[in-house]
């Protein structure tokens, strides 16, 4: 333990930690722009400058190590002056577009300018002129609003090991771009949106489709339906300032009906269905000597990752569509039939914690007779925006149930929202499929928690099932390399593109912190602990759907509607 | 993939990322520029993403991403030339050719490159076209130089047709 002083007050610090870590522990805030929690500091923005009292030197708190007896000042006149100048210089190359910016009111740069009382333009520099990149299905990049903090580049490279974007050029001509300045649509970007989540400005935003949905809702010829993913109900509250970890499922359903959706479905239902199909597929592969390990297919960023970086492992991917696409396909077939509405007249929206889902919904495989299974995907953030725009007060609603014919979900399906959830649900049901009995204890502790890599060997009546769960594609890459090298023998792998799974998805609120993600996860586990329907195969509505419409898992109808295929992608790697 | 790139890579078996710059230089020497295909191929060899290589290569002025034109114009922007008005010369060139430094005109006739100092300070502002050197250039002189190049190109094209 080291003794230091912060602004004249004694504080404690650990040897080897940075000044910033010590400041955080002491709840003393300094602004940061380039720092990303969990990654090595780069010291690029210099906004975190603090003053060392010993020699009046300004040093970056994010990368400067503490030392015994160190005295730091975080608000000395020199510090405040330096910060202000840095901000003024950043603003000198900024388009001042706040009123026309998706980040208006929710922008780190704007907030810092306000906090530092910047009220006039002192520097007029040459402005970066680089066109918008609107080519991508999920994200829009505006390099003119970029302050070159490098957070997106590092998340893309270090967390996701995709490296779709990097610094291009030098000095005042530098900008963030793809290889050869091409559009994101032909780059290796997997549309995960993790870069959007760390971007401090409006330089990276989701493709906002709120207006398209509003237009559809107002169109009397369309029958608008909506589905919502398992991780949304435990997150949306934060968009309205309610504390992280609050589940507002029923009120959200009511709110969605109030803005005009005719039917509201829970994607957790098709998560249960995924378990039936994927579980059967796994058992089939194991029994018939099929390709193993089987890898989950519910995370579309991960699918694209395999298609472009590991095409030889495409046969390992489960052929199951993701829960979103299963629901989409059922809505435009089964529901269309029941409601007597032509599939073309159904406008199917899905609310997802994910930007890559926008890409997935647009895939050519995800349509029947040229009608897309899902018309528009909105992120949790966009739903927040839509409800605010419609003047919806969530507190004014009594909780409501989702609609039949998908009336109920199991908590196993709900667990899909967190890393390990698919595996936990799958093992619960696989145990039943193989033995005819349910597990004595349904809670599978080794699969829980935010760890990026988890493993489990389940012994199901003498049959050993080796499972691995990873989240964040850097972790997936490491595991795939081991599988490919033959150093790891596995049967089943669950991969979530985003670290921690959907609760930390690229479409989740920008205010997301690690604590918020933990709270969302805890809430999902609580739901699983509180409710009684905890097994996908016991969901009575799933049984009914098979009896009335689908036939059996992996049957003809399932293959037509619920399964798909993938293909190698020609992108710039 | 072109043999030239394979030849370069064969000289660097098992190379790591620290060999990136020498490999880029050798490929540019062999091919005149860095094509997208070459960059992707180099990336495979070094296990580096194309975006990273493109980022590194665009950091340096020495790399170009389009093939050189039949007339490669190098304009000096060193101190002496700057004092003698090379900025105006460059401005004239970019306006007349409608390309920025590092680029090549669409028909492949001219390419433009900015160099730091050609060591001809006494003759500034200076430029070179292919290997020929032109001292004390001015915006008016440039129009004439470009016309001469165009004429020369038309003549050699006519000769080529006659020979065919
Ligand atoms: S990025 Fe932030 S500061 Fe820039 S225009 Fe948008 S809201 Fe304003
Ligand atoms: S969306 Fe994901 S893959 Fe694409 S640039 Fe951002 S971090 Fe990289
Ligand atoms: S796009 Fe955003 S995250 Fe990336 S460097 Fe620019 S400001 Fe930073
Ligand atoms: S946060 Fe420390 S230098 Fe950017």
XYZ file of C-alpha atoms and ligand atoms in Angstrom:
765
model
C 0.000 0.000 0.000
C 1.301 3.450 -0.944
C 0.384 6.716 0.690
C -0.342 9.595 -1.618
C -2.230 12.857 -1.394
C -4.923 13.962 -3.786
C -5.734 17.672 -3.710
C -4.108 17.872 -0.290
C -6.057 14.955 1.198
C -4.353 11.696 2.106
C -5.330 8.676 0.031
C -4.183 5.136 -0.543
C -2.879 3.576 -3.716
C -1.673 0.158 -4.831
C 1.859 -0.266 -6.132
C 1.844 -0.508 -9.931
C -1.466 1.216 -10.480
C -1.964 4.442 -12.379
C -2.895 7.770 -10.869
C -6.286 7.427 -12.565
C -7.011 4.177 -10.747
C -6.148 5.789 -7.416
C -8.330 8.797 -8.277
C -11.249 6.543 -9.180
C -10.989 4.742 -5.865
C -11.007 8.061 -4.056
C -13.998 9.158 -6.183
C -12.096 12.129 -7.558
C -13.037 12.648 -11.177
C -10.788 13.772 -13.986
C -12.065 13.825 -17.554
C -10.752 11.192 -19.968
C -11.337 10.877 -23.671
C -8.958 8.221 -24.949
C -8.968 5.875 -21.980
C -10.861 2.574 -22.278
C -11.443 0.625 -19.096
C -9.605 -2.680 -19.229
C -7.236 -1.759 -22.057
C -3.679 -0.486 -21.752
C -3.532 3.332 -21.731
C -2.320 5.194 -24.817
C -2.109 8.708 -23.383
C -3.404 10.180 -26.630
C -5.815 12.913 -25.560
C -3.965 14.429 -22.544
C -7.262 15.502 -21.045
C -6.610 13.567 -17.842
C -3.613 15.748 -16.938
C -2.928 16.202 -13.247
C -0.194 18.218 -11.567
C 2.569 16.629 -9.535
C 3.112 18.990 -6.642
C 6.777 18.058 -6.256
C 7.864 19.629 -9.542
C 4.680 21.198 -10.918
C 4.825 18.828 -13.841
C 1.626 17.946 -15.693
C 1.304 14.212 -16.276
C -1.488 12.087 -17.764
C -3.274 10.318 -14.919
C -4.387 7.416 -17.123
C -0.857 6.264 -17.823
C 1.348 7.671 -15.036
C 2.118 5.239 -12.205
C 1.667 6.255 -8.589
C 4.621 6.381 -6.219
C 5.013 6.556 -2.462
C 4.476 10.064 -1.152
C 3.222 11.393 -4.466
C 1.062 14.498 -4.184
C -1.233 15.210 -7.108
C -3.534 18.100 -7.831
C -6.475 17.563 -10.156
C -7.812 21.109 -10.202
C -4.826 23.411 -9.992
C -4.910 26.491 -12.229
C -2.366 24.886 -14.586
C -4.412 21.719 -14.887
C -7.617 23.578 -15.624
C -5.881 25.827 -18.120
C -4.275 22.880 -19.938
C -7.556 20.997 -20.158
C -9.348 24.010 -21.459
C -6.757 24.558 -24.157
C -6.918 20.922 -25.220
C -10.679 21.159 -25.526
C -10.464 24.419 -27.439
C -8.028 22.851 -29.869
C -10.254 19.800 -30.321
C -13.192 22.088 -30.979
C -11.206 24.110 -33.513
C -11.557 21.143 -35.858
C -15.130 20.310 -34.978
C -18.195 20.987 -37.100
C -20.302 22.477 -34.272
C -23.249 20.458 -35.464
C -24.762 19.736 -32.064
C -28.281 20.616 -33.124
C -28.075 18.188 -36.020
C -26.304 15.403 -34.211
C -27.588 12.102 -32.846
C -25.381 12.580 -29.804
C -26.852 15.964 -28.904
C -27.344 15.974 -25.142
C -25.472 12.711 -24.778
C -21.991 13.570 -25.995
C -18.780 13.527 -23.976
C -17.198 16.301 -25.990
C -20.241 18.532 -25.688
C -20.476 17.842 -21.960
C -16.793 18.611 -21.383
C -17.028 21.840 -23.346
C -19.945 22.836 -21.179
C -18.270 21.768 -17.939
C -15.214 23.810 -18.790
C -17.277 26.854 -19.584
C -16.044 27.182 -23.149
C -17.996 30.091 -24.536
C -16.032 31.301 -27.503
C -14.054 29.992 -30.412
C -10.423 30.940 -29.857
C -8.813 28.885 -32.589
C -9.924 28.602 -36.160
C -8.131 25.763 -37.859
C -8.496 24.031 -41.174
C -11.396 21.619 -40.805
C -11.221 17.970 -41.707
C -13.381 17.310 -44.753
C -14.138 13.620 -45.112
C -17.479 12.354 -46.346
C -19.934 10.414 -44.197
C -19.781 6.655 -44.552
C -23.398 5.548 -44.781
C -22.637 2.368 -46.674
C -22.951 0.036 -43.717
C -26.143 -1.749 -42.731
C -25.807 -0.921 -39.044
C -23.468 2.019 -38.426
C -22.853 5.481 -39.797
C -19.391 7.025 -39.533
C -18.806 10.759 -39.638
C -15.038 11.366 -39.558
C -15.581 15.119 -39.276
C -16.924 14.697 -35.760
C -14.037 12.447 -34.798
C -11.506 13.695 -32.256
C -9.022 10.893 -32.991
C -9.129 9.471 -29.493
C -8.555 6.008 -30.966
C -11.004 4.193 -28.710
C -12.906 2.615 -31.578
C -9.706 1.402 -33.203
C -8.532 -0.270 -30.024
C -11.829 -1.901 -29.170
C -12.109 -3.224 -32.716
C -8.543 -4.518 -32.653
C -7.976 -5.583 -29.062
C -11.411 -6.769 -27.899
C -12.880 -7.998 -31.174
C -9.663 -8.728 -33.152
C -11.443 -7.534 -36.287
C -9.440 -4.380 -37.084
C -11.886 -3.060 -39.622
C -10.794 0.519 -38.946
C -7.544 2.281 -38.183
C -5.821 5.647 -38.287
C -5.221 6.673 -41.889
C -2.797 9.404 -42.928
C -0.747 11.627 -40.657
C -0.891 14.778 -38.580
C -3.712 17.161 -39.357
C -4.737 14.966 -42.286
C -5.223 11.886 -40.131
C -8.632 10.316 -39.876
C -10.188 7.008 -38.896
C -10.955 4.878 -41.905
C -11.186 1.418 -43.355
C -8.570 -0.195 -45.564
C -8.317 1.721 -48.877
C -10.986 4.145 -47.659
C -13.758 1.796 -48.754
C -17.210 1.690 -47.200
C -17.901 -0.244 -44.024
C -20.221 -2.485 -46.056
C -17.330 -4.098 -47.925
C -14.916 -4.016 -45.003
C -14.311 -6.700 -42.425
C -16.548 -4.843 -39.931
C -18.911 -7.281 -38.255
C -21.277 -4.475 -37.191
C -21.010 -5.299 -33.486
C -21.327 -1.649 -32.478
C -18.793 -1.895 -29.669
C -16.989 1.058 -31.255
C -20.198 3.107 -31.113
C -20.453 2.389 -27.420
C -16.969 3.773 -26.698
C -17.008 6.708 -29.113
C -17.153 9.944 -27.095
C -18.731 11.895 -29.965
C -21.196 11.562 -32.812
C -18.494 10.247 -35.142
C -19.855 6.725 -34.795
C -23.568 6.109 -34.437
C -26.055 3.396 -35.261
C -28.081 3.626 -38.456
C -31.069 5.286 -36.872
C -34.343 3.861 -38.153
C -36.817 5.354 -35.709
C -38.485 7.420 -38.399
C -39.025 4.433 -40.682
C -40.827 2.686 -37.827
C -42.964 5.748 -37.065
C -43.952 5.961 -40.719
C -44.979 2.287 -40.710
C -46.948 2.727 -37.486
C -48.890 5.541 -39.116
C -49.642 3.517 -42.257
C -53.167 2.031 -42.046
C -52.314 -0.594 -44.657
C -49.625 -2.154 -42.507
C -50.053 -4.582 -39.645
C -47.201 -3.641 -37.311
C -45.868 -6.249 -34.935
C -42.864 -6.124 -32.664
C -40.607 -8.572 -30.842
C -38.178 -7.717 -28.061
C -34.967 -9.524 -27.156
C -34.291 -11.027 -23.696
C -31.721 -8.380 -22.745
C -33.878 -5.358 -23.594
C -36.385 -5.500 -20.738
C -33.591 -5.453 -18.138
C -31.868 -2.477 -19.801
C -34.444 -0.126 -21.292
C -35.162 1.405 -17.882
C -31.699 3.011 -17.931
C -32.687 5.035 -21.002
C -35.217 6.672 -18.691
C -32.896 7.246 -15.770
C -34.119 4.248 -13.774
C -31.341 2.387 -12.014
C -29.512 -0.449 -13.815
C -30.854 -3.934 -13.183
C -34.541 -2.983 -13.260
C -36.774 -5.266 -15.289
C -39.634 -3.380 -16.941
C -40.841 -6.172 -19.203
C -44.592 -5.742 -18.693
C -44.538 -1.958 -18.813
C -42.447 -2.066 -21.977
C -45.008 -4.368 -23.597
C -47.760 -1.940 -22.634
C -45.754 0.998 -23.972
C -45.149 -0.778 -27.288
C -48.881 -1.411 -27.661
C -49.625 2.197 -26.803
C -47.510 3.509 -29.689
C -49.442 1.345 -32.133
C -47.958 -2.117 -32.400
C -50.804 -4.577 -32.945
C -48.969 -7.598 -31.558
C -46.049 -7.756 -29.127
C -43.959 -10.909 -28.943
C -41.050 -11.898 -26.732
C -37.973 -13.123 -28.586
C -37.232 -15.269 -25.528
C -39.963 -17.568 -26.848
C -37.975 -18.305 -29.986
C -34.928 -18.633 -27.754
C -36.781 -21.603 -26.255
C -37.469 -22.806 -29.767
C -33.772 -22.390 -30.619
C -32.952 -24.674 -27.723
C -35.301 -27.337 -29.100
C -33.810 -27.117 -32.575
C -30.188 -26.570 -31.595
C -30.325 -29.170 -28.830
C -31.740 -31.720 -31.274
C -29.097 -30.745 -33.814
C -26.346 -31.299 -31.251
C -27.710 -34.686 -30.196
C -28.029 -35.618 -33.885
C -24.450 -34.566 -34.614
C -23.103 -36.482 -31.633
C -25.054 -39.631 -32.502
C -24.321 -39.619 -36.238
C -20.697 -38.505 -36.118
C -21.505 -35.047 -37.518
C -19.179 -32.042 -37.463
C -18.101 -31.140 -33.921
C -17.701 -28.992 -31.975
C -20.991 -27.404 -32.855
C -20.989 -23.615 -32.446
C -23.992 -21.454 -31.604
C -25.406 -19.209 -34.282
C -27.509 -16.622 -32.457
C -25.001 -13.755 -32.563
C -24.835 -12.283 -36.082
C -21.512 -10.466 -35.638
C -19.948 -13.778 -34.711
C -21.477 -15.445 -37.788
C -19.894 -12.862 -40.067
C -16.625 -13.255 -38.165
C -16.586 -16.994 -38.930
C -17.634 -16.432 -42.539
C -14.700 -14.144 -43.194
C -11.931 -15.262 -40.829
C -12.664 -18.989 -40.373
C -14.615 -20.068 -43.478
C -13.393 -23.645 -43.114
C -15.295 -23.788 -39.820
C -18.658 -22.761 -41.261
C -19.850 -26.415 -41.032
C -19.311 -26.184 -37.271
C -21.930 -23.454 -36.974
C -25.375 -24.620 -35.985
C -27.767 -24.220 -38.906
C -30.355 -22.709 -36.581
C -31.396 -19.164 -37.333
C -31.053 -16.772 -34.431
C -34.094 -16.298 -32.164
C -34.788 -12.946 -33.876
C -34.929 -14.565 -37.298
C -36.921 -17.570 -36.085
C -39.489 -15.189 -34.645
C -39.424 -13.174 -37.861
C -40.020 -16.251 -39.993
C -42.857 -17.462 -37.756
C -44.519 -14.050 -37.748
C -44.657 -13.944 -41.539
C -45.904 -17.504 -41.842
C -47.709 -18.883 -38.808
C -48.949 -15.578 -37.387
C -49.830 -14.253 -40.856
C -51.971 -17.323 -41.410
C -53.674 -17.130 -38.018
C -54.367 -13.425 -38.293
C -55.405 -13.725 -41.912
C -52.969 -11.012 -42.954
C -50.845 -11.273 -46.062
C -47.144 -11.522 -45.121
C -46.379 -8.474 -47.275
C -48.708 -6.364 -45.193
C -47.042 -7.324 -41.935
C -44.410 -4.828 -40.816
C -42.184 -6.706 -38.423
C -39.979 -4.726 -36.055
C -37.551 -6.152 -33.570
C -36.040 -4.431 -30.564
C -32.517 -5.673 -30.017
C -29.546 -4.813 -27.790
C -27.475 -5.175 -30.920
C -26.462 -3.277 -34.041
C -25.381 -6.424 -35.912
C -29.004 -7.565 -35.858
C -29.686 -4.822 -38.407
C -27.172 -6.514 -40.657
C -28.629 -9.954 -39.948
C -32.171 -8.886 -40.828
C -30.879 -7.702 -44.191
C -29.161 -10.980 -45.096
C -30.429 -12.494 -48.324
C -31.035 -15.824 -46.567
C -33.460 -14.233 -44.132
C -36.494 -13.884 -46.376
C -39.279 -15.933 -47.908
C -40.494 -15.113 -51.429
C -38.496 -11.878 -51.348
C -40.302 -10.747 -48.193
C -37.821 -10.087 -45.378
C -38.590 -11.980 -42.169
C -37.789 -8.898 -40.093
C -38.349 -5.472 -41.627
C -36.588 -3.147 -39.202
C -34.363 -3.661 -36.192
C -34.224 -0.963 -33.541
C -31.609 -0.965 -30.810
C -32.455 -0.442 -27.140
C -31.214 3.137 -27.599
C -33.510 3.728 -30.562
C -36.497 2.325 -28.683
C -35.702 4.779 -25.882
C -35.643 7.579 -28.455
C -38.905 6.417 -30.058
C -40.728 6.251 -26.733
C -39.425 9.668 -25.690
C -40.467 11.091 -29.041
C -43.957 9.668 -28.547
C -44.115 11.196 -25.097
C -44.503 7.828 -23.421
C -44.225 7.795 -19.643
C -43.258 4.260 -18.677
C -44.479 4.766 -15.138
C -47.999 5.414 -16.370
C -48.486 1.834 -17.524
C -49.644 -1.272 -15.745
C -47.595 -4.309 -16.826
C -49.135 -6.257 -19.711
C -48.517 -9.736 -21.133
C -47.133 -10.504 -24.570
C -49.481 -11.832 -27.226
C -50.389 -15.380 -28.127
C -49.661 -17.642 -30.040
C -46.265 -17.273 -28.372
C -47.773 -16.578 -24.990
C -45.077 -17.634 -22.620
C -41.338 -18.019 -22.423
C -39.221 -20.046 -20.054
C -36.534 -18.366 -17.998
C -34.043 -20.496 -19.930
C -34.935 -18.469 -22.995
C -34.575 -15.267 -20.995
C -31.042 -16.277 -19.975
C -29.978 -15.893 -23.634
C -29.397 -12.255 -22.743
C -26.171 -12.991 -20.855
C -23.016 -14.870 -21.800
C -23.426 -18.534 -20.850
C -27.208 -18.356 -20.986
C -27.616 -20.280 -24.227
C -25.360 -23.017 -22.908
C -27.172 -23.194 -19.577
C -30.536 -23.466 -21.327
C -29.147 -26.020 -23.789
C -27.637 -28.251 -21.118
C -30.870 -28.211 -19.135
C -32.791 -29.416 -22.162
C -30.085 -31.720 -23.539
C -30.129 -33.516 -20.209
C -33.827 -34.146 -20.652
C -33.518 -35.119 -24.315
C -30.846 -37.698 -23.485
C -32.159 -39.125 -20.225
C -35.842 -38.306 -20.066
C -35.221 -36.682 -16.677
C -34.566 -33.096 -15.669
C -31.411 -31.952 -13.880
C -31.801 -31.950 -10.104
C -30.279 -28.474 -9.842
C -31.052 -26.273 -12.819
C -28.607 -23.542 -11.911
C -25.284 -24.236 -13.640
C -22.865 -22.040 -11.739
C -19.690 -22.507 -13.867
C -21.505 -20.997 -16.860
C -22.497 -17.850 -15.000
C -20.699 -14.554 -14.579
C -18.929 -12.065 -16.812
C -15.772 -14.080 -17.505
C -14.833 -13.992 -21.171
C -14.016 -17.728 -21.238
C -15.849 -20.439 -19.295
C -15.720 -24.189 -19.640
C -17.760 -27.085 -18.352
C -17.729 -30.827 -18.725
C -21.232 -32.086 -18.124
C -21.689 -35.741 -17.355
C -25.114 -36.744 -18.603
C -25.663 -40.359 -17.550
C -22.145 -41.350 -18.471
C -22.051 -39.280 -21.664
C -19.452 -36.536 -21.359
C -20.384 -33.261 -23.001
C -17.520 -30.770 -23.161
C -18.741 -27.230 -23.484
C -17.072 -23.836 -23.730
C -18.590 -20.375 -23.492
C -16.807 -17.299 -24.792
C -17.792 -13.695 -25.296
C -15.860 -10.981 -27.095
C -14.461 -12.151 -30.406
C -10.840 -11.924 -29.268
C -11.682 -14.740 -26.855
C -13.512 -16.605 -29.614
C -10.488 -16.300 -31.886
C -8.200 -17.808 -29.252
C -10.584 -20.722 -28.726
C -11.040 -21.365 -32.455
C -7.287 -21.416 -32.945
C -6.999 -24.057 -30.231
C -9.828 -26.108 -31.737
C -8.229 -25.849 -35.166
C -4.836 -26.848 -33.815
C -6.448 -29.862 -32.166
C -5.318 -28.845 -28.689
C -8.880 -28.467 -27.434
C -11.544 -31.162 -27.745
C -15.063 -29.820 -27.379
C -18.612 -30.731 -28.324
C -20.418 -27.451 -28.029
C -19.283 -23.821 -28.051
C -21.396 -20.790 -27.247
C -20.104 -17.523 -28.657
C -21.462 -14.056 -28.023
C -19.921 -11.243 -30.040
C -20.064 -8.668 -27.262
C -18.105 -9.073 -24.015
C -20.636 -10.340 -21.474
C -23.257 -11.061 -24.127
C -26.328 -9.073 -25.172
C -26.579 -7.268 -21.826
C -23.454 -5.443 -23.043
C -24.491 -5.297 -26.694
C -23.513 -2.600 -29.157
C -27.085 -1.259 -29.197
C -27.346 -0.793 -25.448
C -27.419 2.608 -23.718
C -24.308 4.724 -24.144
C -24.197 5.198 -20.394
C -23.426 1.476 -19.931
C -20.773 0.737 -17.313
C -19.399 -2.568 -16.037
C -21.541 -2.159 -12.929
C -24.650 -1.671 -15.054
C -23.847 -4.826 -17.037
C -23.426 -6.747 -13.769
C -26.764 -5.445 -12.519
C -28.517 -6.502 -15.756
C -26.948 -9.939 -15.461
C -27.983 -10.265 -11.849
C -31.542 -9.370 -12.768
C -31.645 -12.088 -15.447
C -30.440 -14.650 -12.884
C -33.036 -13.408 -10.410
C -35.794 -13.856 -12.984
C -34.549 -17.412 -13.496
C -34.607 -17.966 -9.754
C -38.056 -16.473 -9.181
C -40.168 -18.049 -11.877
C -41.323 -21.647 -12.237
C -41.146 -22.283 -15.996
C -37.374 -22.699 -16.285
C -37.001 -25.232 -19.082
C -37.368 -24.585 -22.792
C -38.704 -28.059 -23.470
C -41.434 -27.572 -20.877
C -42.732 -24.373 -22.460
C -46.344 -25.412 -23.262
C -46.550 -22.916 -26.133
C -43.469 -24.420 -27.730
C -45.098 -27.861 -27.508
C -48.275 -26.456 -29.032
C -46.381 -24.787 -31.860
C -44.778 -28.115 -32.765
C -48.107 -29.927 -32.519
C -50.114 -27.386 -34.508
C -47.623 -26.114 -37.037
C -43.998 -27.185 -37.066
C -44.240 -30.938 -36.590
C -41.028 -31.927 -34.833
C -37.603 -30.405 -34.191
C -35.416 -30.650 -37.324
C -38.547 -31.664 -39.254
C -39.420 -30.445 -42.737
C -41.189 -27.265 -41.686
C -38.466 -26.395 -39.187
C -35.860 -26.726 -41.882
C -37.758 -24.443 -44.148
C -38.410 -21.725 -41.583
C -35.975 -22.024 -38.718
C -32.711 -23.129 -40.294
C -30.352 -21.441 -42.694
C -26.878 -21.644 -44.183
C -23.794 -19.436 -44.248
C -21.198 -18.697 -46.853
C -17.636 -17.515 -47.125
C -17.406 -13.763 -47.544
C -15.199 -11.816 -49.852
C -14.247 -8.784 -47.788
C -11.046 -6.844 -47.292
C -9.300 -8.595 -44.421
C -1.125 -12.443 -57.165
C 1.673 -10.866 -59.123
C 4.985 -12.632 -59.178
C 6.789 -9.479 -58.131
C 5.033 -9.507 -54.750
C 5.644 -13.225 -54.300
C 9.323 -12.697 -55.102
C 9.589 -9.989 -52.477
C 7.785 -12.097 -49.870
C 9.988 -15.088 -50.682
C 12.934 -12.973 -49.577
C 11.292 -12.583 -46.154
C 10.269 -16.042 -45.041
C 8.585 -16.151 -41.638
C 8.775 -12.357 -41.388
C 7.049 -10.557 -38.501
C 5.388 -7.165 -38.429
C 8.700 -5.350 -37.892
C 9.516 -6.174 -41.534
C 6.437 -4.345 -42.800
C 8.149 -1.155 -43.981
C 11.023 -2.881 -45.844
C 8.515 -5.204 -47.540
C 6.283 -2.291 -48.557
C 9.319 -0.485 -49.970
C 10.467 -3.502 -51.938
C 7.006 -4.139 -53.345
C 6.689 -0.502 -54.355
C 10.082 -0.637 -56.040
C 9.054 -3.759 -57.921
C 5.554 -2.649 -58.914
C 5.763 1.123 -58.838
C 2.984 1.380 -56.257
C 1.105 -0.558 -53.576
C -1.985 -2.150 -55.040
C -4.882 -3.285 -52.858
C -4.144 -6.862 -53.827
C -0.479 -6.483 -52.791
C -1.442 -4.991 -49.441
C -3.876 -7.811 -48.720
C -1.241 -10.370 -49.756
C 1.405 -8.745 -47.535
C -1.139 -8.793 -44.710
C -1.575 -12.547 -45.101
C 2.182 -13.028 -45.008
C 2.688 -10.906 -41.881
C -0.615 -11.787 -40.257
C -1.654 -8.129 -40.219
C -5.058 -6.722 -41.165
C -5.205 -4.671 -44.354
C -6.558 -1.666 -42.441
C -3.427 -1.607 -40.306
C -1.069 -1.806 -43.293
C -3.036 0.856 -45.128
C -2.844 3.010 -41.994
C 0.908 2.603 -41.696
C 1.522 3.093 -45.415
C -0.573 6.280 -45.603
C 1.425 7.687 -42.697
C 4.475 7.951 -44.971
C 4.658 10.161 -48.034
C 6.857 7.680 -49.840
C 4.094 5.186 -50.576
C 1.637 5.517 -53.428
C -1.541 3.566 -54.001
C -2.055 4.156 -57.689
C 0.304 3.105 -60.501
C 2.575 5.898 -61.736
C 1.454 7.756 -64.826
C 3.439 7.621 -68.045
C 4.767 11.001 -66.937
C 5.632 11.021 -63.275
C 5.961 14.543 -61.958
C 7.940 15.134 -58.785
C 7.649 18.586 -57.363
C 10.033 19.856 -54.717
C 8.483 21.389 -51.603
C 11.778 21.862 -49.774
C 12.574 25.125 -47.993
C 14.282 26.920 -50.866
C 11.601 25.934 -53.362
C 8.951 26.975 -50.886
C 10.507 30.413 -50.574
C 10.540 30.652 -54.348
C 6.852 29.840 -54.664
C 6.585 26.078 -55.055
C 3.207 26.186 -53.297
C 1.774 28.077 -56.261
C 3.398 25.636 -58.658
C 1.851 22.703 -56.819
C -1.479 24.467 -56.742
C -1.337 25.004 -60.515
C -0.463 21.372 -61.095
C -3.256 19.997 -58.924
C -5.736 22.313 -60.621
C -4.617 21.521 -64.146
C -4.327 17.792 -63.647
C -7.283 17.507 -61.238
C -5.333 15.151 -59.001
C -3.824 15.485 -55.538
C -0.243 14.527 -54.720
C 0.040 10.739 -54.666
C -2.610 10.341 -57.354
C -2.607 9.554 -61.039
C -4.826 11.113 -63.698
C -7.629 8.901 -64.910
C -6.186 8.186 -68.355
C -2.905 7.215 -66.696
C -0.866 9.988 -68.303
C 0.328 11.993 -65.305
C 1.047 11.221 -61.705
C 2.059 13.711 -59.071
C 4.412 13.352 -56.163
C 5.642 15.864 -53.618
C 9.246 15.449 -52.512
C 11.040 17.190 -49.696
C 14.237 18.412 -51.355
C 15.879 17.434 -54.614
C 19.142 19.148 -53.750
C 18.699 21.736 -56.477
C 18.044 24.709 -54.260
C 19.926 27.108 -56.504
C 17.485 26.326 -59.310
C 14.313 26.543 -57.267
C 11.440 26.093 -57.685
C 12.312 22.782 -59.297
C 10.459 19.774 -60.588
C 11.301 16.543 -62.375
C 9.273 14.678 -64.975
C 10.303 11.057 -65.207
C 14.075 11.466 -64.961
C 14.326 14.854 -66.591
C 14.903 17.902 -64.447
C 13.236 21.324 -64.896
C 14.616 24.370 -63.043
C 12.853 27.616 -62.101
C 9.381 26.516 -63.081
C 6.443 28.871 -62.953
C 2.715 28.370 -63.463
C 2.984 29.511 -67.105
C 5.921 27.228 -67.812
C 3.962 24.321 -66.434
C 1.159 24.566 -68.973
C 3.764 24.312 -71.734
C 5.515 21.380 -70.056
C 2.288 19.454 -69.754
C 1.402 20.131 -73.396
C 4.795 18.839 -74.472
C 4.208 15.641 -72.509
C 0.791 15.158 -74.099
C 2.241 15.680 -77.578
C 5.061 13.255 -76.892
C 2.561 10.686 -75.678
C 0.391 11.081 -78.790
C 3.447 10.667 -81.013
C 4.643 7.501 -79.322
C 1.096 6.132 -79.481
C 1.056 6.799 -83.244
C 4.405 5.032 -83.622
C 3.074 2.072 -81.682
C 0.020 1.841 -83.963
C 2.188 2.061 -87.082
C 4.457 -0.713 -85.802
C 1.568 -2.999 -84.922
S -20.299 15.037 -31.683
Fe -20.954 16.073 -29.814
S -19.960 18.079 -29.894
Fe -19.899 17.211 -31.943
S -21.694 17.963 -32.989
Fe -22.270 16.002 -32.078
S -23.126 16.525 -30.070
Fe -22.002 18.315 -30.800
S -18.815 -2.393 -35.396
Fe -17.379 -3.802 -34.368
S -16.241 -4.717 -36.078
Fe -17.229 -2.875 -36.907
S -15.703 -1.251 -36.687
Fe -16.977 -1.207 -34.840
S -15.878 -2.486 -33.342
Fe -15.042 -2.951 -35.385
S -14.560 7.662 -34.225
Fe -15.063 8.142 -32.087
S -13.975 6.580 -30.904
Fe -13.102 6.567 -32.934
S -11.317 7.910 -32.789
Fe -13.035 9.142 -33.528
S -13.931 10.043 -31.700
Fe -12.623 8.372 -31.006
S -7.398 9.730 -20.917
Fe -5.359 10.020 -20.308
S -4.423 10.794 -22.084
Fe -6.479 10.424 -22.743
